[in-house]
Amino acid sequence: MTRFTTLFSLAILASLAFINTAGADDMRPTVSVTGEGVVTAAPDMAMVSTGVTTEAATPEAALNANTAAMASLMNVLDDLDIANKDRQTSNFNVSPQYRRDRNETGGPRIDGYRVSNQLTIRVRDLGELGTLLDALVKAGSNQLGNIRFDFSERGKLVDKARQLAVADARKRAELYVDAADVDLGDVLSISESGVAVPRPPMMRNAMMAEAAADVPIAVGESEIRATVHMVFELD
């Protein structure tokens, strides 16, 4: 046997040994579990959508009316100490309004113009939310709603839910191995299946034009959920 043949044979044997070892590792017994962590907390801030829609015969007139109304809303935000960083224009639109009479022939004709300017406001003091809503309506807002509650320290709550999810997964794995009379080994893999931070709207298109006092607000609590999938080796 030549030296080349010997080296070639040794290389093949080494490859086969590696494959057999890898196959043995893949066949090692494991237990797979899914854990869930839930954190319940009361929101401490809110996002409010507000704005003004105006109509007039010309786009200039509609825009001027809208600008004046939005200035009144901005004054309200100034009076309530809503910082500029907590105000953001979410939509601005100028569009023609069409009308078609039954006796007319041809296509519809422009009957006027509509201007819509919407603003998203972050409210960091929920104690002022009712006062804010009432003041916005009285200042001329005719587009108000889509209020969503949120958490100023969302990241910390999510991390806590993740920790609870991992603990829950390990607890389930220990339960299974105890029932099967085997020992739990090392963690082979951890994967996050998802994190749910619900932000349900408190109200939609809530026109409170008849409100004579602060709008009553119910904050309640929300759940933050984290789900993880873990694989443990069995000893």
Coordinates of C-alpha atoms in Angstrom, one line a residue:
M1 CA 0.0 0.0 0.0
T2 CA 1.4 3.4 -1.0
R3 CA 1.7 6.3 1.4
F4 CA -0.9 8.2 -0.6
T5 CA -3.4 5.3 -0.3
T6 CA -2.7 5.1 3.4
L7 CA -3.4 8.8 4.0
F8 CA -6.5 8.6 1.8
S9 CA -7.9 5.7 3.9
L10 CA -7.2 7.5 7.1
A11 CA -9.0 10.6 5.8
I12 CA -12.1 8.5 5.0
L13 CA -12.0 6.8 8.4
A14 CA -11.8 10.2 10.1
S15 CA -14.8 11.5 8.1
L16 CA -16.8 8.4 9.0
A17 CA -16.0 8.9 12.7
F18 CA -17.1 12.5 12.6
I19 CA -20.4 11.5 10.9
N20 CA -21.0 8.8 13.4
T21 CA -20.3 11.2 16.3
A22 CA -22.6 13.9 14.8
G23 CA -25.3 11.4 14.3
A24 CA -25.0 10.2 17.9
D25 CA -25.3 13.8 19.1
D26 CA -28.4 14.3 17.0
M27 CA -30.0 11.2 18.5
R28 CA -29.4 12.3 22.1
P29 CA -32.7 12.4 24.1
T30 CA -34.2 15.8 24.7
V31 CA -37.4 17.4 26.0
S32 CA -39.0 20.4 24.2
V33 CA -41.3 22.8 26.1
T34 CA -43.0 26.1 25.7
G35 CA -43.2 28.6 28.5
E36 CA -45.3 31.7 28.9
G37 CA -44.8 34.7 31.1
V38 CA -47.5 37.3 31.9
V39 CA -47.0 40.6 33.5
T40 CA -50.1 42.7 34.5
A41 CA -49.7 46.5 34.9
A42 CA -51.7 49.7 34.8
P43 CA -50.8 51.9 31.8
D44 CA -49.2 55.2 32.8
M45 CA -49.5 57.1 29.5
A46 CA -51.8 57.4 26.5
M47 CA -51.7 58.3 22.8
V48 CA -54.6 60.5 21.6
S49 CA -55.5 61.3 18.0
T50 CA -57.2 64.6 17.5
G51 CA -57.6 67.2 14.7
V52 CA -59.9 69.4 12.7
T53 CA -61.7 69.0 9.4
T54 CA -63.0 72.1 7.7
E55 CA -64.9 72.7 4.4
A56 CA -65.2 75.8 2.2
A57 CA -65.9 76.8 -1.3
T58 CA -62.2 77.3 -2.1
P59 CA -59.1 75.5 -0.9
E60 CA -57.6 78.7 0.5
A61 CA -60.7 79.4 2.6
A62 CA -60.8 75.8 3.9
L63 CA -57.1 75.9 4.7
N64 CA -57.4 79.3 6.5
A65 CA -60.3 78.0 8.7
N66 CA -58.4 74.8 9.5
T67 CA -55.2 76.7 10.4
A68 CA -57.1 78.9 12.8
A69 CA -58.8 75.9 14.4
M70 CA -55.5 74.0 14.8
A71 CA -54.0 77.1 16.4
S72 CA -56.6 76.9 19.0
L73 CA -55.8 73.3 19.7
M74 CA -52.1 74.1 20.0
N75 CA -52.9 76.8 22.5
V76 CA -54.8 74.2 24.6
L77 CA -51.8 71.9 24.5
D78 CA -49.6 74.8 25.6
D79 CA -51.9 75.6 28.5
L80 CA -51.8 71.9 29.6
D81 CA -48.0 71.8 29.3
I82 CA -47.9 69.2 26.6
A83 CA -44.3 69.3 25.3
N84 CA -43.6 69.8 21.6
K85 CA -41.8 66.4 21.5
D86 CA -45.2 64.9 22.5
R87 CA -47.0 66.3 19.5
Q88 CA -46.8 64.9 16.0
T89 CA -48.8 65.6 12.9
S90 CA -50.1 62.3 11.7
N91 CA -52.1 63.4 8.6
F92 CA -52.7 66.5 6.5
N93 CA -55.0 66.4 3.5
V94 CA -56.6 68.8 1.1
S95 CA -59.2 67.3 -1.2
P96 CA -62.0 68.5 -3.5
Q97 CA -65.6 67.6 -2.7
Y98 CA -67.8 66.5 -5.6
R99 CA -71.5 66.7 -6.2
R100 CA -73.6 65.3 -8.9
D101 CA -77.3 66.4 -9.2
R102 CA -79.8 63.9 -10.5
N103 CA -80.8 66.1 -13.4
E104 CA -77.3 66.9 -14.5
T105 CA -75.5 65.0 -17.3
G106 CA -71.8 64.3 -17.4
G107 CA -69.5 63.7 -14.5
P108 CA -69.6 65.1 -11.0
R109 CA -68.5 68.7 -10.4
I110 CA -66.4 70.1 -7.6
D111 CA -68.7 71.6 -5.0
G112 CA -66.0 72.7 -2.5
Y113 CA -62.9 71.7 -0.7
R114 CA -62.1 69.9 2.6
V115 CA -58.9 70.2 4.7
S116 CA -58.1 67.7 7.4
N117 CA -55.2 68.1 9.9
Q118 CA -54.7 65.4 12.5
L119 CA -52.4 65.4 15.4
T120 CA -51.1 62.6 17.7
I121 CA -50.5 63.6 21.3
R122 CA -48.6 61.7 23.9
V123 CA -50.2 62.2 27.4
R124 CA -47.7 61.4 30.1
D125 CA -50.0 62.3 33.0
L126 CA -53.2 60.3 32.8
G127 CA -54.7 62.4 35.5
E128 CA -54.9 65.2 32.9
L129 CA -56.4 63.0 30.1
G130 CA -60.0 63.8 30.8
T131 CA -59.3 67.5 31.1
L132 CA -57.4 67.4 27.8
L133 CA -60.2 65.7 25.9
D134 CA -62.8 68.1 27.2
A135 CA -60.6 71.1 26.3
L136 CA -59.8 69.9 22.8
V137 CA -63.5 69.5 22.0
K138 CA -64.3 72.9 23.3
A139 CA -61.4 74.4 21.3
G140 CA -62.9 73.1 18.1
S141 CA -61.6 69.5 17.5
N142 CA -64.1 67.6 15.5
Q143 CA -61.8 64.6 15.0
L144 CA -61.1 63.0 18.3
G145 CA -60.6 59.3 19.3
N146 CA -58.4 56.3 18.8
I147 CA -57.0 56.7 22.3
R148 CA -54.4 54.0 23.2
F149 CA -52.9 53.4 26.5
D150 CA -49.2 52.5 26.8
F151 CA -46.3 52.1 29.3
S152 CA -43.5 54.5 29.8
E153 CA -41.2 51.6 30.8
R154 CA -42.5 49.0 28.3
G155 CA -39.0 47.4 27.9
K156 CA -38.7 46.6 31.6
L157 CA -42.2 45.0 31.6
V158 CA -41.4 42.9 28.5
D159 CA -38.1 41.7 30.0
K160 CA -39.9 40.7 33.1
A161 CA -42.4 38.7 31.0
R162 CA -39.5 37.0 29.2
Q163 CA -37.9 36.0 32.5
L164 CA -41.2 34.5 33.7
A165 CA -41.5 32.7 30.4
V166 CA -38.1 31.0 30.8
A167 CA -38.9 30.1 34.4
D168 CA -42.2 28.6 33.3
A169 CA -40.5 26.6 30.5
R170 CA -38.0 25.2 33.0
K171 CA -40.7 24.3 35.5
R172 CA -42.6 22.4 32.8
A173 CA -39.5 20.6 31.7
E174 CA -38.7 19.5 35.3
L175 CA -42.3 18.3 35.7
Y176 CA -42.0 16.1 32.7
V177 CA -38.6 14.6 33.6
D178 CA -39.8 13.9 37.1
A179 CA -42.8 12.1 35.8
A180 CA -40.5 10.1 33.4
D181 CA -38.0 9.4 36.1
V182 CA -35.0 11.0 34.2
D183 CA -32.7 13.9 34.9
L184 CA -32.8 17.3 33.2
G185 CA -29.6 18.3 31.5
D186 CA -28.3 21.4 29.8
V187 CA -30.3 23.9 27.8
L188 CA -29.7 23.2 24.1
S189 CA -31.7 26.0 22.6
I190 CA -33.9 29.0 23.5
S191 CA -36.1 30.7 21.0
E192 CA -38.7 33.5 21.5
S193 CA -42.1 32.7 20.0
G194 CA -43.5 36.1 20.5
V195 CA -44.2 39.1 22.8
A196 CA -47.6 40.6 22.9
V197 CA -48.1 44.0 24.4
P198 CA -51.8 44.8 23.7
R199 CA -52.7 48.4 23.1
P200 CA -56.5 48.3 22.7
P201 CA -58.2 51.5 21.7
M202 CA -60.2 52.9 24.6
M203 CA -62.6 54.7 22.2
R204 CA -63.0 55.3 18.5
N205 CA -64.4 58.4 16.9
A206 CA -65.6 59.5 20.3
M207 CA -67.2 62.9 19.6
M208 CA -67.8 64.5 23.0
A209 CA -69.1 67.8 21.8
E210 CA -71.7 67.9 24.6
A211 CA -69.3 67.3 27.4
A212 CA -69.6 69.9 30.0
A213 CA -67.0 68.6 32.4
D214 CA -63.8 66.5 32.4
V215 CA -64.4 63.3 30.4
P216 CA -64.4 60.3 32.7
I217 CA -61.5 57.9 31.9
A218 CA -61.1 54.2 32.8
V219 CA -57.5 53.1 32.5
G220 CA -57.7 49.5 33.8
E221 CA -54.8 47.1 33.4
S222 CA -53.1 45.4 30.5
E223 CA -51.2 42.2 30.2
I224 CA -47.8 41.8 28.6
R225 CA -47.2 38.2 27.4
A226 CA -43.9 36.6 26.3
T227 CA -43.6 33.0 24.9
V228 CA -40.4 31.0 24.6
H229 CA -39.6 27.6 23.2
M230 CA -36.8 25.7 25.0
V231 CA -35.0 22.4 24.4
F232 CA -33.3 20.6 27.2
E233 CA -31.0 17.6 27.1
L234 CA -31.9 14.6 29.1
D235 CA -29.1 13.0 31.2

